[in-house]
Amino acid sequence: MDGNSARFSLRPTGQFDDCLWPIKLGKSRTATHFTLEVQCRLSDPSLSQGVEFSSNKHVGTNWYKFSVQCSYNKGVFSVWNTAGRHWSATDIPCKRPARDSWDHLTVQT
């Protein structure tokens, strides 16, 4: 690995499992455009309900969360609605990936 990537091995022990990989990008009160770009590979996607990726921005005590989720059961991407405190479905399709195949996701916020 080159230091710009990580490998996570999740072994479900309960109903849900997850991992968190925080990266601090520095302080900026004026940044308004963010690009989240990931490559993801699941060894057995049949065991997963979906995947979620988030980017967050903190300004003082305010926390701005930009999350996107691919629900394999719904077949569409959802975005996190902070005000409503729930996932809001979009009309953008997503599907369960093939075993051990790489998926590429780019989210602009």
JSON list of C-alpha atoms in Angstrom, two decimals, residues 65-106:
[
{"chain": "A", "resi": 65, "resn": "LYS", "atom": "CA", "xyz": [-22.17, 16.00, 7.21]},
{"chain": "A", "resi": 66, "resn": "PHE", "atom": "CA", "xyz": [-22.31, 14.95, 3.55]},
{"chain": "A", "resi": 67, "resn": "SER", "atom": "CA", "xyz": [-23.16, 11.25, 3.35]},
{"chain": "A", "resi": 68, "resn": "VAL", "atom": "CA", "xyz": [-24.16, 9.01, 0.48]},
{"chain": "A", "resi": 69, "resn": "GLN", "atom": "CA", "xyz": [-25.38, 5.44, 0.78]},
{"chain": "A", "resi": 70, "resn": "CYS", "atom": "CA", "xyz": [-25.95, 2.69, -1.76]},
{"chain": "A", "resi": 71, "resn": "SER", "atom": "CA", "xyz": [-28.71, 0.44, -0.42]},
{"chain": "A", "resi": 72, "resn": "TYR", "atom": "CA", "xyz": [-28.52, -2.84, -2.30]},
{"chain": "A", "resi": 73, "resn": "ASN", "atom": "CA", "xyz": [-32.10, -3.68, -1.29]},
{"chain": "A", "resi": 74, "resn": "LYS", "atom": "CA", "xyz": [-33.53, -0.37, -2.57]},
{"chain": "A", "resi": 75, "resn": "GLY", "atom": "CA", "xyz": [-31.30, -0.24, -5.64]},
{"chain": "A", "resi": 76, "resn": "VAL", "atom": "CA", "xyz": [-30.76, 3.53, -5.43]},
{"chain": "A", "resi": 77, "resn": "PHE", "atom": "CA", "xyz": [-28.38, 5.96, -3.76]},
{"chain": "A", "resi": 78, "resn": "SER", "atom": "CA", "xyz": [-29.65, 7.89, -0.75]},
{"chain": "A", "resi": 79, "resn": "VAL", "atom": "CA", "xyz": [-28.27, 11.06, 0.83]},
{"chain": "A", "resi": 80, "resn": "TRP", "atom": "CA", "xyz": [-28.36, 11.93, 4.51]},
{"chain": "A", "resi": 81, "resn": "ASN", "atom": "CA", "xyz": [-30.97, 14.58, 5.38]},
{"chain": "A", "resi": 82, "resn": "THR", "atom": "CA", "xyz": [-29.52, 16.23, 8.48]},
{"chain": "A", "resi": 83, "resn": "ALA", "atom": "CA", "xyz": [-32.56, 18.42, 9.19]},
{"chain": "A", "resi": 84, "resn": "GLY", "atom": "CA", "xyz": [-34.97, 15.50, 8.88]},
{"chain": "A", "resi": 85, "resn": "ARG", "atom": "CA", "xyz": [-32.53, 13.01, 10.46]},
{"chain": "A", "resi": 86, "resn": "HIS", "atom": "CA", "xyz": [-33.18, 10.33, 7.85]},
{"chain": "A", "resi": 87, "resn": "TRP", "atom": "CA", "xyz": [-31.95, 8.98, 4.53]},
{"chain": "A", "resi": 88, "resn": "SER", "atom": "CA", "xyz": [-33.58, 10.52, 1.43]},
{"chain": "A", "resi": 89, "resn": "ALA", "atom": "CA", "xyz": [-33.65, 8.31, -1.65]},
{"chain": "A", "resi": 90, "resn": "THR", "atom": "CA", "xyz": [-32.52, 9.72, -4.99]},
{"chain": "A", "resi": 91, "resn": "ASP", "atom": "CA", "xyz": [-33.37, 8.41, -8.46]},
{"chain": "A", "resi": 92, "resn": "ILE", "atom": "CA", "xyz": [-29.71, 7.47, -9.07]},
{"chain": "A", "resi": 93, "resn": "PRO", "atom": "CA", "xyz": [-29.44, 3.69, -9.43]},
{"chain": "A", "resi": 94, "resn": "CYS", "atom": "CA", "xyz": [-26.91, 1.55, -7.60]},
{"chain": "A", "resi": 95, "resn": "LYS", "atom": "CA", "xyz": [-26.53, -2.18, -7.56]},
{"chain": "A", "resi": 96, "resn": "ARG", "atom": "CA", "xyz": [-24.78, -4.84, -5.57]},
{"chain": "A", "resi": 97, "resn": "PRO", "atom": "CA", "xyz": [-21.28, -5.23, -7.09]},
{"chain": "A", "resi": 98, "resn": "ALA", "atom": "CA", "xyz": [-19.83, -8.48, -8.36]},
{"chain": "A", "resi": 99, "resn": "ARG", "atom": "CA", "xyz": [-17.64, -10.39, -5.93]},
{"chain": "A", "resi": 100, "resn": "ASP", "atom": "CA", "xyz": [-14.05, -9.04, -5.74]},
{"chain": "A", "resi": 101, "resn": "SER", "atom": "CA", "xyz": [-14.66, -6.34, -8.37]},
{"chain": "A", "resi": 102, "resn": "TRP", "atom": "CA", "xyz": [-13.58, -2.74, -7.93]},
{"chain": "A", "resi": 103, "resn": "ASP", "atom": "CA", "xyz": [-16.26, -0.03, -7.83]},
{"chain": "A", "resi": 104, "resn": "HIS", "atom": "CA", "xyz": [-15.44, 3.65, -8.28]},
{"chain": "A", "resi": 105, "resn": "LEU", "atom": "CA", "xyz": [-17.50, 6.40, -6.64]},
{"chain": "A", "resi": 106, "resn": "THR", "atom": "CA", "xyz": [-17.10, 10.17, -6.92]}
]
